[in-house]
Coordinates of C-alpha atoms in Angstrom, one line a residue:
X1 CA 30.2 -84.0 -16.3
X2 CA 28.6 -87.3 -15.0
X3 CA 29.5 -90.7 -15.0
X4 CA 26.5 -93.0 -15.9
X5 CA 27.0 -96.8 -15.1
X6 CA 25.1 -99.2 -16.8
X7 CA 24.7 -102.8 -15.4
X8 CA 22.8 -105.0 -17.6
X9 CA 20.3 -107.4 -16.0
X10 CA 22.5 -110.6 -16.9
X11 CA 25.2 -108.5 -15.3
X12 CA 23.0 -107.9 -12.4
X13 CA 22.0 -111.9 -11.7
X14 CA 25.5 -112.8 -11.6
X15 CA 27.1 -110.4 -9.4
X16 CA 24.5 -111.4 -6.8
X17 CA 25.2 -115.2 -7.5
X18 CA 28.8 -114.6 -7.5
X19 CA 30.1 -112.7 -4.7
X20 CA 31.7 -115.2 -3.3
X21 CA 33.6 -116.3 -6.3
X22 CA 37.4 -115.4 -7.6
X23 CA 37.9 -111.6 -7.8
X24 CA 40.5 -112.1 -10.3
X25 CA 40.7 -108.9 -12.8
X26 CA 39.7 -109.3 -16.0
X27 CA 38.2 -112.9 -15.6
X28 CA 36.1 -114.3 -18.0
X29 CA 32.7 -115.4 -17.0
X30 CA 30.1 -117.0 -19.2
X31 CA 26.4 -115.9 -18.8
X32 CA 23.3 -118.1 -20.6
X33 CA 21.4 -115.4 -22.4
X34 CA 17.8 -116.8 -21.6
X35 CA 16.4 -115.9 -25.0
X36 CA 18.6 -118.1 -27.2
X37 CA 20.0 -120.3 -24.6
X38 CA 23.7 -119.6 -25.7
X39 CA 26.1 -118.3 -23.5
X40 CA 27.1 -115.0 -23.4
X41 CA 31.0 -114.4 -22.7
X42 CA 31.5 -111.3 -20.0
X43 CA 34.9 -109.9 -19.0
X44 CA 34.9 -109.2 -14.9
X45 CA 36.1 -106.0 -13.7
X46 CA 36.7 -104.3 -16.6
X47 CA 34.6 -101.0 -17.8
X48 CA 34.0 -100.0 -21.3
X49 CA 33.6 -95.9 -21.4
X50 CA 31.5 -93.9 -24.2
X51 CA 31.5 -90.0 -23.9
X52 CA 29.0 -88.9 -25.6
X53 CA 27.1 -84.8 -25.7
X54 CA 23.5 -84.4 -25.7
X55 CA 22.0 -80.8 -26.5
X56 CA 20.1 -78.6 -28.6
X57 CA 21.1 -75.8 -31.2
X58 CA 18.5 -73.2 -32.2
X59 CA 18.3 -70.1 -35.0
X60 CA 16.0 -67.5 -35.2
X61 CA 14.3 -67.3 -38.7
X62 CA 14.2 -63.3 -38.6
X63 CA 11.9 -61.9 -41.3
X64 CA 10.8 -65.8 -41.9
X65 CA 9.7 -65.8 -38.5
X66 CA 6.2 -66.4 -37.7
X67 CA 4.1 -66.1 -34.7
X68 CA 3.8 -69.9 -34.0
X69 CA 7.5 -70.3 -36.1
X70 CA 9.7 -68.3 -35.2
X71 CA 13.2 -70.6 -34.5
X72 CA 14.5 -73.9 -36.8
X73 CA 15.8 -76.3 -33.8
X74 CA 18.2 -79.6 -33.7
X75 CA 18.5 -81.6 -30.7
X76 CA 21.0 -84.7 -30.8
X77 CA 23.1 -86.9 -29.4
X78 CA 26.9 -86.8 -30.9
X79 CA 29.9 -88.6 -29.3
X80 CA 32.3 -86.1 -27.4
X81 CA 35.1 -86.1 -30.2
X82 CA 32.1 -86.1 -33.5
X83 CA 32.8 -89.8 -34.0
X84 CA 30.2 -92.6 -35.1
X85 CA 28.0 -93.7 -32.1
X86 CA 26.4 -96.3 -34.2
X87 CA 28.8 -98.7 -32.8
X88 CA 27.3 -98.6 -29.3
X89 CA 23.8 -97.0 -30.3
X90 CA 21.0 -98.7 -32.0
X91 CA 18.2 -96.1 -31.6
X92 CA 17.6 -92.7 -30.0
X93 CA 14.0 -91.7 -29.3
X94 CA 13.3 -88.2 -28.8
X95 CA 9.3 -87.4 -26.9
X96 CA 8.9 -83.8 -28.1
X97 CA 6.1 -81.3 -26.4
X98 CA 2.4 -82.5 -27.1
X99 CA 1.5 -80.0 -29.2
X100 CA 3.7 -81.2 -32.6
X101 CA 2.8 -84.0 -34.6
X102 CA 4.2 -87.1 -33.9
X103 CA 5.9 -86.0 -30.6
X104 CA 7.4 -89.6 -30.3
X105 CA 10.1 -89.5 -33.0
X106 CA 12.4 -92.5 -33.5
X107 CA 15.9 -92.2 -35.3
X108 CA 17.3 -95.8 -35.8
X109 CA 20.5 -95.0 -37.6
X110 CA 23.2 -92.2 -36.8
X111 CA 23.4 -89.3 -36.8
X112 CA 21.2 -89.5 -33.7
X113 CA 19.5 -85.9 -34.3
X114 CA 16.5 -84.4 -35.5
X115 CA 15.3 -80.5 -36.6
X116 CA 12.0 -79.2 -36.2
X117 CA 10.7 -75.4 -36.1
X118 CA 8.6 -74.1 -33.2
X119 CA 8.2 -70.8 -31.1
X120 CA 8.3 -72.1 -27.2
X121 CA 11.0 -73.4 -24.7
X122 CA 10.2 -77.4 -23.7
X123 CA 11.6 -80.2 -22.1
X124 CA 12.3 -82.9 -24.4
X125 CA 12.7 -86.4 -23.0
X126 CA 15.9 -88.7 -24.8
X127 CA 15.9 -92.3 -24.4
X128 CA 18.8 -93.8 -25.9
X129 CA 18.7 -97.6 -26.9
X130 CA 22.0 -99.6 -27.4
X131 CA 22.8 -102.8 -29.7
X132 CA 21.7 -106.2 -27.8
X133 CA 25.6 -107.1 -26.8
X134 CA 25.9 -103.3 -25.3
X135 CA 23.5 -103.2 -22.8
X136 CA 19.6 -104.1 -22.5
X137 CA 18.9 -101.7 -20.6
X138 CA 17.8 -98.2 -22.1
X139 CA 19.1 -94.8 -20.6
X140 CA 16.7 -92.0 -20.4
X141 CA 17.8 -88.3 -20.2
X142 CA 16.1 -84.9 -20.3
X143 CA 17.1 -81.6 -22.1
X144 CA 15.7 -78.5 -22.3
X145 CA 15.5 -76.6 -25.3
X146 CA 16.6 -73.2 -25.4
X147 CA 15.7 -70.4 -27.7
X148 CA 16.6 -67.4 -26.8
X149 CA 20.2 -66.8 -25.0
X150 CA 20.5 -66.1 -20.8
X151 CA 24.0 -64.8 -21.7
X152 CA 23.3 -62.5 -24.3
X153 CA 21.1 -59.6 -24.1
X154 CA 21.5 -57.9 -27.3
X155 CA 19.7 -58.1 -30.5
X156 CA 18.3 -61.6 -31.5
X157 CA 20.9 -62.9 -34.5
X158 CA 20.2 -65.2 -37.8
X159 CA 23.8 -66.2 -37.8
X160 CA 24.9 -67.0 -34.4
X161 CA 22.5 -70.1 -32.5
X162 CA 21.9 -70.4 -29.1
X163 CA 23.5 -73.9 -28.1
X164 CA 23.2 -75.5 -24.8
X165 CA 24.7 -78.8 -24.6
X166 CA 25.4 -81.4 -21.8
X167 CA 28.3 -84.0 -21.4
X168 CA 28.0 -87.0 -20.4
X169 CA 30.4 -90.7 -20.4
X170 CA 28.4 -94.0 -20.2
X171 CA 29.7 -97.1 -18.4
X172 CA 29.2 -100.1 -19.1
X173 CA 31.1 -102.6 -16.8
X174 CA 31.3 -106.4 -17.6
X175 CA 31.5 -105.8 -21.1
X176 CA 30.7 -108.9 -23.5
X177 CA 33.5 -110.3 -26.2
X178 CA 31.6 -109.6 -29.2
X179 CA 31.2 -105.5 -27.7
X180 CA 34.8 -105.1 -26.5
X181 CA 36.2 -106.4 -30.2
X182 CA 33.8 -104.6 -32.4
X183 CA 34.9 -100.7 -30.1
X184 CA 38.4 -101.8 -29.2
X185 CA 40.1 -99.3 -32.2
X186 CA 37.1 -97.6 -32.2
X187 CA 37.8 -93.6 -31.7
X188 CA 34.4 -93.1 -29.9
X189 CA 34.7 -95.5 -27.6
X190 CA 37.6 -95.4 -24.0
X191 CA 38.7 -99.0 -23.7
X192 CA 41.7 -99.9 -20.8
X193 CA 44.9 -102.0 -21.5
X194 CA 44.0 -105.6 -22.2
X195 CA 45.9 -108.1 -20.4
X196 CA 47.9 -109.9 -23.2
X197 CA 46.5 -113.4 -21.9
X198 CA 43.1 -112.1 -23.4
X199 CA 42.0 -113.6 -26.4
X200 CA 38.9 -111.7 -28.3
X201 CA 36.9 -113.0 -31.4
X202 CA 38.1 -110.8 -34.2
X203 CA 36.3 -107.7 -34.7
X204 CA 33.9 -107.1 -38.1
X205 CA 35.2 -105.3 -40.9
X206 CA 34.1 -101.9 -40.9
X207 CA 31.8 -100.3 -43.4
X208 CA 34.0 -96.6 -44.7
X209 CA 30.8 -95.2 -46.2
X210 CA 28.5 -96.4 -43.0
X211 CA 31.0 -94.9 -40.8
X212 CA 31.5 -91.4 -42.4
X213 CA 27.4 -91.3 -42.9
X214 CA 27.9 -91.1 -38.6
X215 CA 30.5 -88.5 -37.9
X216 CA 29.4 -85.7 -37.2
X217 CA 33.2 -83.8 -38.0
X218 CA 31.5 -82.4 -41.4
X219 CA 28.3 -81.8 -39.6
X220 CA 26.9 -78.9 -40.8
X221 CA 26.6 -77.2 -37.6
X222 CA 29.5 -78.5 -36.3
X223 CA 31.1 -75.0 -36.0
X224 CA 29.6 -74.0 -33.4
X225 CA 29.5 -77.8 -31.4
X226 CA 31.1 -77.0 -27.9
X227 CA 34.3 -79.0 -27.8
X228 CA 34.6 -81.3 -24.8
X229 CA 38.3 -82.9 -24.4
X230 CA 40.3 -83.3 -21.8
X231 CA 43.3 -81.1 -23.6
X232 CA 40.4 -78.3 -24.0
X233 CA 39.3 -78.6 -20.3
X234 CA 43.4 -78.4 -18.9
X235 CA 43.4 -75.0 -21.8
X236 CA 40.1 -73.6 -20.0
X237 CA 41.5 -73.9 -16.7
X238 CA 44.7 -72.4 -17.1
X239 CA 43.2 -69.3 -18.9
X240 CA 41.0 -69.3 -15.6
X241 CA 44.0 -69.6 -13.9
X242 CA 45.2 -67.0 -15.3
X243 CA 42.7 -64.5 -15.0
X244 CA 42.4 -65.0 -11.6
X245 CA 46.2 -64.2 -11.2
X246 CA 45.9 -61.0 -13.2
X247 CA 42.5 -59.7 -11.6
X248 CA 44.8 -60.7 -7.9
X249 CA 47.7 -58.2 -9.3
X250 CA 45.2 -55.7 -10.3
X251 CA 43.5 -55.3 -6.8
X252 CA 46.9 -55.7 -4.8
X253 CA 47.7 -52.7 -6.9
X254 CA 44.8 -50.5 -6.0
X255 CA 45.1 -51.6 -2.8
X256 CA 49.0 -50.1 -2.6
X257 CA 47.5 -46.6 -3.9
X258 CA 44.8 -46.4 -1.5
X259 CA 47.2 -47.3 1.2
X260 CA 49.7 -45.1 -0.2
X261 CA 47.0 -42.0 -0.7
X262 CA 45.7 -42.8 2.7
X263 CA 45.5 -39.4 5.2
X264 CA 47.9 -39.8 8.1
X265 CA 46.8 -38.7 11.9
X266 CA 49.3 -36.6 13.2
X267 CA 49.0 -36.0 17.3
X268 CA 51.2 -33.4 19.2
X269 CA 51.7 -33.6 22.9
X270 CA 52.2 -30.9 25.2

């Protein structure tokens, strides 16, 4: 897992300008955005978090295989718990190898994902582009799509994909009013306790059908999404945990019955 911090550029001007000001938590600090001349409302010192899971999910075609088709591939970008990232994201631009058409594809609306066929193993570049009070700057990632499993060895499947994803949680410190009211409720999005003294514009009313069109909890592939929660991470351990234990018994054990089998040296003296 890593922790990505984004510091916008407004962000960035007054941190310099300010380090010598109050370090109260949670202050509110007003910032003139230079292209409409109105101020833009930060909260100091506190950090908005967004998991989100980046990856790519492959089949093999079998008999529809071809010799320059012979996988149908998604990449994406989901949050961590299948919720709607449209709240944060505005756009996702995935550069794919040189060789398909249109390489540069651009999804402006969630789900963030796309589905291509191919037969070769590339890089594919993500940019990911959030709404104007997020962040302005963009955050570029890199993923490389898999078609054929390093686990398994066996026969190549129709049924099961090879899936290699990668999770990540964005920061964004100094969040802006308008972005802390619209995620504060929202599931996708880690907010901390509010002081009560802090007073946000109310948050829009949200859009049922625009919301469920960007989960990705009925996604069609969504049985085989890698699960990435905290709960799962504490279960994952303690079965490691546990295995560890058992495989310690188990060579304590042998150890006892080669120690107990062992020849013993017997010496006479005269």
């Amino acid at each position: 897992m890593t922790r990505i911090s984004l510091l916008s550029d407004q962000n960035d001007s007054h941190s310099h300008a300010g380090e010598e000001s109050d370090s109260t938590p949670h202050q509110m600090i007003e910032i003139e955005d230079e292209d409409n001349k109105s101020p833009t409302k930060k909260i100091k010192d506190l950090e908005v978090c967004v998991p989100i899971v980046y990856g790519t999910m492959s089949f093999w075609l079998g008999r529809k295989a071809t010799e320059t088709q012979s996988h149908m591939w998604t990449v994406y970008v989901r949050g961590a718990t299948n919720e709607d990232l449209g709240v944060v994201i505005k756009r996702v631009v995935f550069q794919l190898h040189p060789s398909f058409t249109n390489a540069r594809r651009v999804v402006e609306s969630p789900p963030f994902e796309l589905t291509e066929r191919g037969w070769g193993e590339f890089e594919i570049a993500i940019s990911i582009f959030f709404h104007d009070d997020v962040c302005d700057k963009q955050l570029d990632l890199f993923h490389l799509l898999k078609l054929y499993s390093e686990v398994e060895h066996g026969p190549l499947s129709t049924k099961k994909p090879v899936i290699v994803e990668s999770y990540d949680e964005i920061v964004f410190p100094d969040p802006s009013e308008e972005f802390l009211a619209r995620v504060l409720n929202h599931p996708s999005v880690i907010v901390p306790q509010l002081p009560a003294t802090l007073n946000l514009p109310p948050g829009p009313i949200e859009d049922v059908h625009e919301k469920k069109r960007g989960d990705t909890k009925d996604h069609p592939l969504g049985q085989w999404f890698i699960r990435f929660s905290e709960a799962d991470e504490l279960l994952k351990l303690a079965e490691a945990r546990q295995q560890v234990q058992n495989y310690i018994v188990k060579l304590r054990r042998r150890l006892s019955m080669l120690e107990g089998s062992a020849p013993t040296l017997k010496t006479s003296v005269s």
